[in-house]
Coordinates of C-alpha atoms and ligand atoms in Angstrom, one line a residue:
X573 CA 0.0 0.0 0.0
X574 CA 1.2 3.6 -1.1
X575 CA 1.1 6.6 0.4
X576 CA 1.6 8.7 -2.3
X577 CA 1.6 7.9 -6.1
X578 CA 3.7 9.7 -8.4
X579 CA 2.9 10.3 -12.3
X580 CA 6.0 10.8 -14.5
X581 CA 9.8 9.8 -13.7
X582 CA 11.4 12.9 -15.7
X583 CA 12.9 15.6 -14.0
X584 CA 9.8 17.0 -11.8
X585 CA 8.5 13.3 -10.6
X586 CA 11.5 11.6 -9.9
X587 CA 12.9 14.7 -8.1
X588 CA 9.3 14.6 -5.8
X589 CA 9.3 11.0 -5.8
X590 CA 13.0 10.9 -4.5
X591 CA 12.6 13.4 -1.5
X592 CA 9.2 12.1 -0.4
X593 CA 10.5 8.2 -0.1
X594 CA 13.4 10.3 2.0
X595 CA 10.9 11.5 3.9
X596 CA 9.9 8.2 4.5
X597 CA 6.2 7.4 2.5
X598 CA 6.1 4.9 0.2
X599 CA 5.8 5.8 -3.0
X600 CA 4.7 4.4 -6.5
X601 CA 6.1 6.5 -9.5
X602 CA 4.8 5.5 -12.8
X603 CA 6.7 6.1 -15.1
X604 CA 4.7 5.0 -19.0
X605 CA 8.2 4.5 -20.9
X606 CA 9.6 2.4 -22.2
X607 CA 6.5 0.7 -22.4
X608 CA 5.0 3.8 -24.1
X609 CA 8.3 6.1 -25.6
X610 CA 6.9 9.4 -25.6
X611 CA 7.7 12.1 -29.0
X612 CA 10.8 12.9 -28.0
X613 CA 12.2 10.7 -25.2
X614 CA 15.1 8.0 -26.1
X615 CA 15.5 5.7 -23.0
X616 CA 13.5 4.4 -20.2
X617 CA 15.7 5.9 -17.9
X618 CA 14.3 8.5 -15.3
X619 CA 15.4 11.7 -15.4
X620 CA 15.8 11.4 -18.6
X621 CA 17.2 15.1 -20.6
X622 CA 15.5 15.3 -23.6
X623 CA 17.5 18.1 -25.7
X624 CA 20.7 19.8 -24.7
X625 CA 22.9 18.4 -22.1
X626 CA 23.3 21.6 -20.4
X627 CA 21.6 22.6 -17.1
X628 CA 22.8 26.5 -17.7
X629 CA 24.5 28.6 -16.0
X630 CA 26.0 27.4 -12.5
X631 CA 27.9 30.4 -10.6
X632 CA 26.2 33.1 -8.5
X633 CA 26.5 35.5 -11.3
X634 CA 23.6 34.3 -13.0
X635 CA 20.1 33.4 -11.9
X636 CA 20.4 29.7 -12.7
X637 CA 23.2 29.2 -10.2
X638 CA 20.9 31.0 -7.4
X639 CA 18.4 28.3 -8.3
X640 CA 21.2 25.8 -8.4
X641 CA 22.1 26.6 -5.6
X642 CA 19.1 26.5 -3.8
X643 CA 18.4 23.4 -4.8
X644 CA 21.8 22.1 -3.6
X645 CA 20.6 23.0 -0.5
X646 CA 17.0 21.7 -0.1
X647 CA 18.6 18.3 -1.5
X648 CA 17.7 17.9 -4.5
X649 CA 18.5 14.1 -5.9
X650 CA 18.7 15.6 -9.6
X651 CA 21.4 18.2 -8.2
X652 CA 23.5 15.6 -6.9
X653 CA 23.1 13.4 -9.7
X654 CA 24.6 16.6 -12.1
X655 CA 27.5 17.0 -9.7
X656 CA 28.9 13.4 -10.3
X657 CA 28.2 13.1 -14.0
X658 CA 29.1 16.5 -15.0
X659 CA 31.5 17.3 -18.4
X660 CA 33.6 20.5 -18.7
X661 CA 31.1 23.4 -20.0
X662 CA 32.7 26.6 -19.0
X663 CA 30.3 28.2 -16.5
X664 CA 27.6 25.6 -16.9
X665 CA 26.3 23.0 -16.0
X666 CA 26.5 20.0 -18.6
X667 CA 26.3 16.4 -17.5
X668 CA 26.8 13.0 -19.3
X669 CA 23.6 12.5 -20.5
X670 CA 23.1 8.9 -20.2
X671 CA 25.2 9.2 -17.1
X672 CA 23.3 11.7 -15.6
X673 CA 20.0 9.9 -16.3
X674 CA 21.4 6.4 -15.0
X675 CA 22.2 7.8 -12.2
X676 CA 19.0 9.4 -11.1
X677 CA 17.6 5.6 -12.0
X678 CA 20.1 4.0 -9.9
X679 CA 19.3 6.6 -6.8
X680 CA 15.3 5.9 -7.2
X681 CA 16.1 2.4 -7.5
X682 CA 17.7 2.2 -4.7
X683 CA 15.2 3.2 -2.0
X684 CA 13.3 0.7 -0.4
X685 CA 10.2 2.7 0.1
X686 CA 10.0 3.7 -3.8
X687 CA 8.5 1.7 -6.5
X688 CA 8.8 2.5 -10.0
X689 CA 5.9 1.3 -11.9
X690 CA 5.9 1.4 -15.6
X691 CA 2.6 2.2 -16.5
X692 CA 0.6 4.7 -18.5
X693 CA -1.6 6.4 -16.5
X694 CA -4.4 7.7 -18.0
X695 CA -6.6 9.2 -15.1
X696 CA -6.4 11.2 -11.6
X697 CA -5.6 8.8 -9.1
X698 CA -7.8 8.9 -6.2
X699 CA -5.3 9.3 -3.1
X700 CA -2.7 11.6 -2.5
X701 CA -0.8 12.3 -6.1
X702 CA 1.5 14.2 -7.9
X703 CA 1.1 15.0 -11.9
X704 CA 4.8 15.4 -13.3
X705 CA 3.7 14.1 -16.7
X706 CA 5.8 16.5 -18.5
X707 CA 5.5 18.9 -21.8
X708 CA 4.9 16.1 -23.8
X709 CA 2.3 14.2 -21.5
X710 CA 0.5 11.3 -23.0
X711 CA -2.8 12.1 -24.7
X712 CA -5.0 10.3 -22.5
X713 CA -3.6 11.4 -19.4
X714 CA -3.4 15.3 -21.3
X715 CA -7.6 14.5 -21.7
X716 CA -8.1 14.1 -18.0
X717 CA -5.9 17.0 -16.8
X718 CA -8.3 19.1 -19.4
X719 CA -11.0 17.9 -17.3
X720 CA -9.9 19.1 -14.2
X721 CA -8.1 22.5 -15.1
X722 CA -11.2 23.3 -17.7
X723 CA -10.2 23.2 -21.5
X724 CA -9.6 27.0 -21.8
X725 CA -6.7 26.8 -19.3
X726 CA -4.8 24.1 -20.5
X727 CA -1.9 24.4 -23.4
X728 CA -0.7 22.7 -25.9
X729 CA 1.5 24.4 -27.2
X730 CA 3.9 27.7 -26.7
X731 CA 4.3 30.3 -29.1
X732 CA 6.1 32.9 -27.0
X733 CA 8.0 36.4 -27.7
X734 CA 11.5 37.8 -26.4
X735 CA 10.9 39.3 -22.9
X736 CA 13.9 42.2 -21.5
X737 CA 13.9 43.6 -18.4
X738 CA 13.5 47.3 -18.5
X739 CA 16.2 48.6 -16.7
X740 CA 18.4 47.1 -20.1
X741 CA 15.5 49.0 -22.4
X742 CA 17.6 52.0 -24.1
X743 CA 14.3 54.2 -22.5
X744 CA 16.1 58.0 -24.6
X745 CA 15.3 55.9 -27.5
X746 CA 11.8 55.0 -27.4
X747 CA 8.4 56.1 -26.7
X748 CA 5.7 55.6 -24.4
X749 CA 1.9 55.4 -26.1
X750 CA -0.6 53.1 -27.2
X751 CA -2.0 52.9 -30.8
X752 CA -4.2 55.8 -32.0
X753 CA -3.1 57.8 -28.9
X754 CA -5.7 55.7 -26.4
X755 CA -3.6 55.8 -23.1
X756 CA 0.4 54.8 -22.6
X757 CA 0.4 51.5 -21.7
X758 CA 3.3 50.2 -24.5
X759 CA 7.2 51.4 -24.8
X760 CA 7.1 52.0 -28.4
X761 CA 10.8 51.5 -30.0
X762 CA 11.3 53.4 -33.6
X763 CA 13.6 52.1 -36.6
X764 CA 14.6 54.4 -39.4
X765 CA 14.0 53.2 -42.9
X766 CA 17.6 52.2 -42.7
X767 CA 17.7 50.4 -39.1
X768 CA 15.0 48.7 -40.4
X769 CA 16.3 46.9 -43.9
X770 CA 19.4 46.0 -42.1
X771 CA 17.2 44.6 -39.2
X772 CA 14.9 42.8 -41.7
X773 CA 18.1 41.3 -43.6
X774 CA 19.3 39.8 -40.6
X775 CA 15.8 38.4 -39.7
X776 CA 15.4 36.5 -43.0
X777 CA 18.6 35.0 -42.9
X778 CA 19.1 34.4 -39.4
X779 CA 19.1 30.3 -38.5
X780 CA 16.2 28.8 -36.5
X781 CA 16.1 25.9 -34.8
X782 CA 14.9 22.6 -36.2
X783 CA 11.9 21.5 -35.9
X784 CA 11.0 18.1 -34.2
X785 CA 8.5 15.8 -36.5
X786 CA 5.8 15.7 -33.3
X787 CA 6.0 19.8 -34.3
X788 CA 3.5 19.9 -37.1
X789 CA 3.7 23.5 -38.5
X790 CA -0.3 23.4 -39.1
X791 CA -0.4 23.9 -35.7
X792 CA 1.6 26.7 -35.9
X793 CA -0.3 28.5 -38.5
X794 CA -2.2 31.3 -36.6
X795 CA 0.9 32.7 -34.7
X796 CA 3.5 32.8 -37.4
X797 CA 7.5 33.4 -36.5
X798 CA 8.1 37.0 -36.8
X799 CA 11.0 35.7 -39.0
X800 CA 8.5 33.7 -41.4
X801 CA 6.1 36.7 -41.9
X802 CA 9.5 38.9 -42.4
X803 CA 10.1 36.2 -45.5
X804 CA 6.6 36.9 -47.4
X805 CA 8.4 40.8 -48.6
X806 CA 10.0 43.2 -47.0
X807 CA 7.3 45.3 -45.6
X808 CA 5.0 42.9 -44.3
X809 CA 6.8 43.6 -41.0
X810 CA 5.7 47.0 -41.2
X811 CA 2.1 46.0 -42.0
X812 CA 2.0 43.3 -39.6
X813 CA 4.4 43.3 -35.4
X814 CA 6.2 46.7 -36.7
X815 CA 3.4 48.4 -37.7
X816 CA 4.0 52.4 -37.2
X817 CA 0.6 53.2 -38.1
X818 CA -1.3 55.6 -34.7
X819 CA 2.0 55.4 -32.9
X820 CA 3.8 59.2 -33.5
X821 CA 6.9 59.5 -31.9
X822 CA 7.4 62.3 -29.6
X823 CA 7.7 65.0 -32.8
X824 CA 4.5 64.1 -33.8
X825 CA 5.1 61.9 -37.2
X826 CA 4.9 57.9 -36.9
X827 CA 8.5 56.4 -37.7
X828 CA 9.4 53.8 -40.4
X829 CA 8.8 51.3 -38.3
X830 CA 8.4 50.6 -34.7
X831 CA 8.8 47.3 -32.3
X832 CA 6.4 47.7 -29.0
X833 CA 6.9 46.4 -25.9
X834 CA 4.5 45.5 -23.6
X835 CA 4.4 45.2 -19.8
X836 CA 4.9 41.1 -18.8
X837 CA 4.8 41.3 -15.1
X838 CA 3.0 42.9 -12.3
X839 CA 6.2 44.7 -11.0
X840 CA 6.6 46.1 -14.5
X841 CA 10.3 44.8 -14.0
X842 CA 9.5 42.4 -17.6
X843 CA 8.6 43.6 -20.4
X844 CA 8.0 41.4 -24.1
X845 CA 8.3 42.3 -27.9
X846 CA 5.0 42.5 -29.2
X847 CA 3.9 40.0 -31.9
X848 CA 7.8 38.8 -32.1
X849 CA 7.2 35.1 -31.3
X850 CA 10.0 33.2 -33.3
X851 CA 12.3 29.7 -33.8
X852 CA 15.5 31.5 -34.4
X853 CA 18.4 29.8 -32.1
X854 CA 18.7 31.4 -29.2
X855 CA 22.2 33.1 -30.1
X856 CA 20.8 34.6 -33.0
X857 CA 18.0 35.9 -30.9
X858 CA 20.4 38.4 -29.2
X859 CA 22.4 39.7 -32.5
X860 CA 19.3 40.0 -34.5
X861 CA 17.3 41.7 -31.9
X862 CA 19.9 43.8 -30.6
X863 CA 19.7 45.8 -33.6
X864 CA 17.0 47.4 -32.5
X865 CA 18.2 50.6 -31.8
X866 CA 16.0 50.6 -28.0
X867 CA 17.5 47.3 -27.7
X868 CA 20.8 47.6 -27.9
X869 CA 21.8 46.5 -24.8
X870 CA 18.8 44.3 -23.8
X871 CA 18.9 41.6 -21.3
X872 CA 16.9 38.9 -22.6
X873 CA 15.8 36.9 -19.5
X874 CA 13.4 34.6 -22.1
X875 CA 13.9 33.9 -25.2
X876 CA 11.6 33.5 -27.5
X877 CA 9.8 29.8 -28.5
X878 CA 7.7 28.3 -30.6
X879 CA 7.3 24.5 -29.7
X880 CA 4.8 21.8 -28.6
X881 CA 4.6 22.2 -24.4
X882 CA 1.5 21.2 -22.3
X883 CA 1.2 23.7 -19.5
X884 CA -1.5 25.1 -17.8
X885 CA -2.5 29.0 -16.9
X886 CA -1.4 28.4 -13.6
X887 CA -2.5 32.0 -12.2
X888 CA -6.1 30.6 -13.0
X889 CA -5.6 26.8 -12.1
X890 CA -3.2 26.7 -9.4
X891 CA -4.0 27.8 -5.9
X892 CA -0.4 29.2 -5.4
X893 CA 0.5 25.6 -3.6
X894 CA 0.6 24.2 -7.2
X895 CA -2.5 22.4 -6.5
X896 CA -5.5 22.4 -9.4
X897 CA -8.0 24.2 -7.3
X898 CA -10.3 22.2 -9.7
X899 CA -9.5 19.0 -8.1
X900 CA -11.3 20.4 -4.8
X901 CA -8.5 18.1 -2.8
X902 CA -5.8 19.2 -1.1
X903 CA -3.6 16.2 -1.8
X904 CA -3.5 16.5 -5.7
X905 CA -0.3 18.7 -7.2
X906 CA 0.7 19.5 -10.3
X907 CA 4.7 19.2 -10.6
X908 CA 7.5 20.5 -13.7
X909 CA 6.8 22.4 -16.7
X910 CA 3.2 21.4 -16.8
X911 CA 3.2 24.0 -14.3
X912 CA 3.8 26.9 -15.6
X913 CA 7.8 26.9 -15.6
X914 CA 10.1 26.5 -18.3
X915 CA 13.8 24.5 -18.0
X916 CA 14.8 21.0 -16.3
X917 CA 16.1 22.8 -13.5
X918 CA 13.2 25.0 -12.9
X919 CA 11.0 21.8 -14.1
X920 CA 12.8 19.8 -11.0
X921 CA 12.6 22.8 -8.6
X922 CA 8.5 22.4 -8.6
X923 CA 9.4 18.8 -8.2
X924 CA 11.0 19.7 -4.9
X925 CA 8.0 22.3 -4.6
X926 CA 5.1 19.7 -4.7
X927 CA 6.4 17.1 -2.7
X928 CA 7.2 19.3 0.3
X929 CA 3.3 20.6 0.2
X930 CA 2.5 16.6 0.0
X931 CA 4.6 16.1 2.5
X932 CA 2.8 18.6 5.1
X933 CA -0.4 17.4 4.0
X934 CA 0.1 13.9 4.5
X935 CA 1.1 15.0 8.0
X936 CA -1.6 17.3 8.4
X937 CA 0.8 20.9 8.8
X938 CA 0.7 23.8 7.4
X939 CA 1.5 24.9 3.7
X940 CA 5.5 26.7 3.7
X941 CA 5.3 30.1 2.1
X942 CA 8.6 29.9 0.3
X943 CA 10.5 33.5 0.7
X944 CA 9.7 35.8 -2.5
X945 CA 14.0 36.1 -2.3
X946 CA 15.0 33.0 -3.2
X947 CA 14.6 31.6 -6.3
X948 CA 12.1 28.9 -6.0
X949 CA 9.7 31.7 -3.9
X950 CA 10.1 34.0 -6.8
X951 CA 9.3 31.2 -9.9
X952 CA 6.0 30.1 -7.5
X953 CA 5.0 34.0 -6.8
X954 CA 5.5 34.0 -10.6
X955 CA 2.7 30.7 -10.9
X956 CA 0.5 32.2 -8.5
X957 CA 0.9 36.2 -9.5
X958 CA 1.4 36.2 -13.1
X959 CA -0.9 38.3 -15.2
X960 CA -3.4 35.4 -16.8
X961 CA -4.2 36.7 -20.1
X962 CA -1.1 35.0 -22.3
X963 CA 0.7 33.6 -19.6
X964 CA 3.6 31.9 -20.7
X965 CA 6.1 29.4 -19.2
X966 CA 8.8 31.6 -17.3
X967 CA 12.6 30.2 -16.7
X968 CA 14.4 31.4 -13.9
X969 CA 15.6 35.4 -14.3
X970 CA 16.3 38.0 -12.1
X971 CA 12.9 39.9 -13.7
X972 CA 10.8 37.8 -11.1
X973 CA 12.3 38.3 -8.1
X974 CA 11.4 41.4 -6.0
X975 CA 13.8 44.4 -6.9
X976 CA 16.9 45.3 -5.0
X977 CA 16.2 48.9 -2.8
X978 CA 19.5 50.0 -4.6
X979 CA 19.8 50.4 -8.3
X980 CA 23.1 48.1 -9.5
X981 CA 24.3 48.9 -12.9
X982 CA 27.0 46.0 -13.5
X983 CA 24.9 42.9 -14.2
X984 CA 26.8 40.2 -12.7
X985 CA 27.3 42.1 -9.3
X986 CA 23.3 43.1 -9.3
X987 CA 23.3 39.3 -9.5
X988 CA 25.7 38.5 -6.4
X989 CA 23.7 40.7 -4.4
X990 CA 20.4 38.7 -5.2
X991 CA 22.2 35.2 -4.5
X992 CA 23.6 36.5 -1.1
X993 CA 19.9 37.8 -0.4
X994 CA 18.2 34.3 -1.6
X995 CA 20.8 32.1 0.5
X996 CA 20.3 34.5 3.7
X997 CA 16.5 33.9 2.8
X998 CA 16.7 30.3 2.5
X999 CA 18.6 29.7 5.9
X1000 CA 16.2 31.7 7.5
X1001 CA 13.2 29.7 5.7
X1002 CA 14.9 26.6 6.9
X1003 CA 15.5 27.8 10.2
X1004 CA 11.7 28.3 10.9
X1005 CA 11.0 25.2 8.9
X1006 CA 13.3 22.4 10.2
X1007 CA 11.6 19.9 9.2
X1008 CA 12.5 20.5 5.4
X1009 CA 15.8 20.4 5.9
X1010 CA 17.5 17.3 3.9
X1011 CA 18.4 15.3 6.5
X1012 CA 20.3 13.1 3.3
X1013 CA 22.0 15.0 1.5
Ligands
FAD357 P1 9.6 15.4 -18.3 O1 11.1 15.4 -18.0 O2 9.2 15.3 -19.7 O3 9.0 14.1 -17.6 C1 7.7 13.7 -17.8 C2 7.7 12.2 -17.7 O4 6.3 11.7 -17.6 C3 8.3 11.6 -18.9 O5 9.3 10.6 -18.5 C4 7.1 10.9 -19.6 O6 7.5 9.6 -20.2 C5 6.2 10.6 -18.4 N1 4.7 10.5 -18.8 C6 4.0 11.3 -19.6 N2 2.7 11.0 -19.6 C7 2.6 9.9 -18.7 C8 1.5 9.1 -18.3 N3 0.3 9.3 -18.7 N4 1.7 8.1 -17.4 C9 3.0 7.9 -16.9 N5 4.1 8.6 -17.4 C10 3.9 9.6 -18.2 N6 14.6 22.5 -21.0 C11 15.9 22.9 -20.9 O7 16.3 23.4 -19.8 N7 16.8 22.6 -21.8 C12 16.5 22.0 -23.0 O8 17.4 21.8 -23.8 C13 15.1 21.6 -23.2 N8 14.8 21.0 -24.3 C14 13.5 20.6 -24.5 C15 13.2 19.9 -25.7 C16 11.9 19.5 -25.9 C17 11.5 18.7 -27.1 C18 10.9 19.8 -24.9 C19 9.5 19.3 -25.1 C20 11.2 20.4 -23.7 C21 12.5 20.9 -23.5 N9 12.9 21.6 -22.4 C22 14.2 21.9 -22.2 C23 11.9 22.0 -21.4 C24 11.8 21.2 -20.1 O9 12.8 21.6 -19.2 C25 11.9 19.7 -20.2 O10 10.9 19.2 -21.0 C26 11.9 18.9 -18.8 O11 12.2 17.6 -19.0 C27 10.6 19.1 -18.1 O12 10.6 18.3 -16.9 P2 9.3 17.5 -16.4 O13 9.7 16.7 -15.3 O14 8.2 18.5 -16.2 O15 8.9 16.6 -17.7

């Protein structure tokens, strides 16, 4: 007999799966391959990465390593398993692949009090569960989460633009206004005729990323890449995301062309490029859009996507405890990028996330209210504070977390201060909650 069931053995549900069996339930974590190999899964190993073999950036100069970091501390099985199979990467984190993912197998394995089940599962269990079924969760299983998040909340796919932060916005060369004049709500950046041909060459021959056969482009069809609608002609920009038409600049005539930018987050901190979802590769992303004279020296804390991901709009769904409020249990969670979260670190991170909320209920405590500081607080205030008209799966950036009182120019030392802030948070967190701490690791 189970305590807890567990649905999905990638990143998310063997990283809940791990700490709740080290918390001593017993746990079942079905896992569907290989009996069922998902669209783009290889093995039927858990854990397994399913594209690059990089976690990102690992170094307190950069908002992964605060959420590395963070998750070094709380524990975290998939953290460990990265440390021991990792390959020289520069500042990153890159692991073995198959290493990496053998490992986490191994770990799971080895715990007497964990089961892995390879099953499909196709419905909400009755007792206490955790959904970590993934981007690519099966179709049956995808049917049944419809159910209970209600089918207007529930993704299938993510077509999402470039978001900055504005404090990199170049704000003496832009405007504020909305079209035709009705309020200010966008920051409006111009091109010349000149900016923008050179801008548009660099769009049409700028390289994309490949798509994967499960991506059918129909699906694609009403949201086209800013970089496919640049390829019908040369001014369809200007009739379609760059449209200058009701947006004069400040001397009263409308430019050649203009990019707008709209407010992404509450704290008006994020901001994305209107219209500009796109598949270029991710490096190309910052040269081509760069060139926009506002943009200059952006800081692009998302890039932007266009691939298959099941998510739901959390801010509507989730109760801020990543529980469906749908369910209308308090032992069902929703765990990984079927959250609302984007990366395998931030997928693993609600992992930890969900099964320390099972953990309390199943002995009957209170919920933890994770510090907004840290990195995991911030990527939950994100889920449960995120505006819910276009939400979009958010990575881990220092645009979520609350600002810093002072105003720190130099990037990577504005990022030192918010890792020395999220670790002070943590131990404090810890401190009142003593019962989280990985008595493990
Ligand atoms: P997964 O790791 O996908 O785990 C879900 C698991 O659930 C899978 O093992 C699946 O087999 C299983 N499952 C699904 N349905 C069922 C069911 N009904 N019953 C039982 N088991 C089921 N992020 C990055 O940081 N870097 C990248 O390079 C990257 N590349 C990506 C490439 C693709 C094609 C996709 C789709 C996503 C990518 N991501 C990447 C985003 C994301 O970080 C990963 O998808 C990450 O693995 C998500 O973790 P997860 O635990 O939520 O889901």
């Amino acid at each position: 007999r189970f305590d807890v069931s567990v649905i999905g053995g990638g990143l998310a549900g063997s990283e809940a799966a791990f700490r709740l069996a080290r918390m001593g339930f017993n746990v079942a974590l079905y896992e569907m391959r290989p009996v069922k190999q998902g669209p783009a899964h290889k093995t039927g190993l858990l854990g397994e990465l399913v594209c690059s073999n990089s976690l990102g950036a690992d170094q307190p100069s950069a908002p992964a390593g605060i959420l590395k970091a963070e998750m070094r501390r709380l524990g975290s099985v998939m953290m460990g398993c990265a440390d021991r199979n990792r390959v020289p990467a520069g500042r990153a984190l890159a692991v073995d692949r198959e290493g990496f993912a053998r490992d986490v197998t191994e770990v799971l394995s080895s715990l007497p009090n964990l089961r892995v089940i390879r099953e499909e599962v196709s419905e909400i269990p009755d007792g206490p569960c955790i959904i970590a079924t993934g981007p690519l969760t099966s179709s049956e299983m995808a049917g049944s989460l419809k159910e209970l998040v209600g089918e207007e909340f529930l993704y299938f796919y993510d077509a999402a633009s470039p978001i900055v932060t504005i404090e990199s916005v170049d704000m003496s060369r832009c405007y504020l206004g909305s079209r035709y004049g009705e309020g200010e709500d966008y920051i409006n950046c111009p091109l010349t005729e000149e900016e923008y041909l050179a801008f548009w060459e660099a769009l049409v021959s700028a390289e994309q990323v490949k798509r994967h056969e499960f991506e059918d482009s129909r699906f694609f069809e009403g949201c086209l890449p800013v970089e496919e609608i640049a390829r019908r002609g040369r001014d369809t920009l200007r009739f379609g995301p760059m449209r200058p038409v009701g947006l004069p600049g400040p001397d009263g005539r409308e430019p050649y062309a203009v990019v707008q930018l709209r407010q992404d987050n509450r704290e008006g901190t994020l901001y994305n490029l209107v219209g500009f979802q796109t598949n270029l590769l991710w490096g190309e992303q910052d040269r081509v859009f760069r060139m926009i004279p506002a943009l200059r020296d952006a800081e692009f804390v998302r890039k932007g996507v266009m691939h298959r991901n099941l998510y739901v709009c959390a801010p509507r769904v989730l109760d801020g405890y990543l529980r469906p409020r749908g369910a209308g249990r308090e032992d069902v969670f929703l765990a990984g990028q079927i959250t609302g979260v984007e990366g395998y670190v931030e997928s693993a991170a609600m992992g930890v996330c969900a099964a320390i909320f099972m953990g309390r209920v199943l002995r009957g405590g209170s919920l933890p209210e994770f510090p907004e500081e840290t990195a995991v607080g911030s990527l939950l205030k994100y889920l449960r504070e995120a505006r819910p008209e276009g939400f979009q799966p958010m990575n881990v950036n220092l645009g979520i977390f609350p600002p810093l009182r002072e105003r720190i120019r130099d990037r990577r030392e504005r990022c030192y201060r918010y890792f020395d802030r999220a670790a002070a948070a943590l131990e404090r967190f810890l401190e009142d909650n003593p019962d989280l701490l990985p008595r493990w690791a």
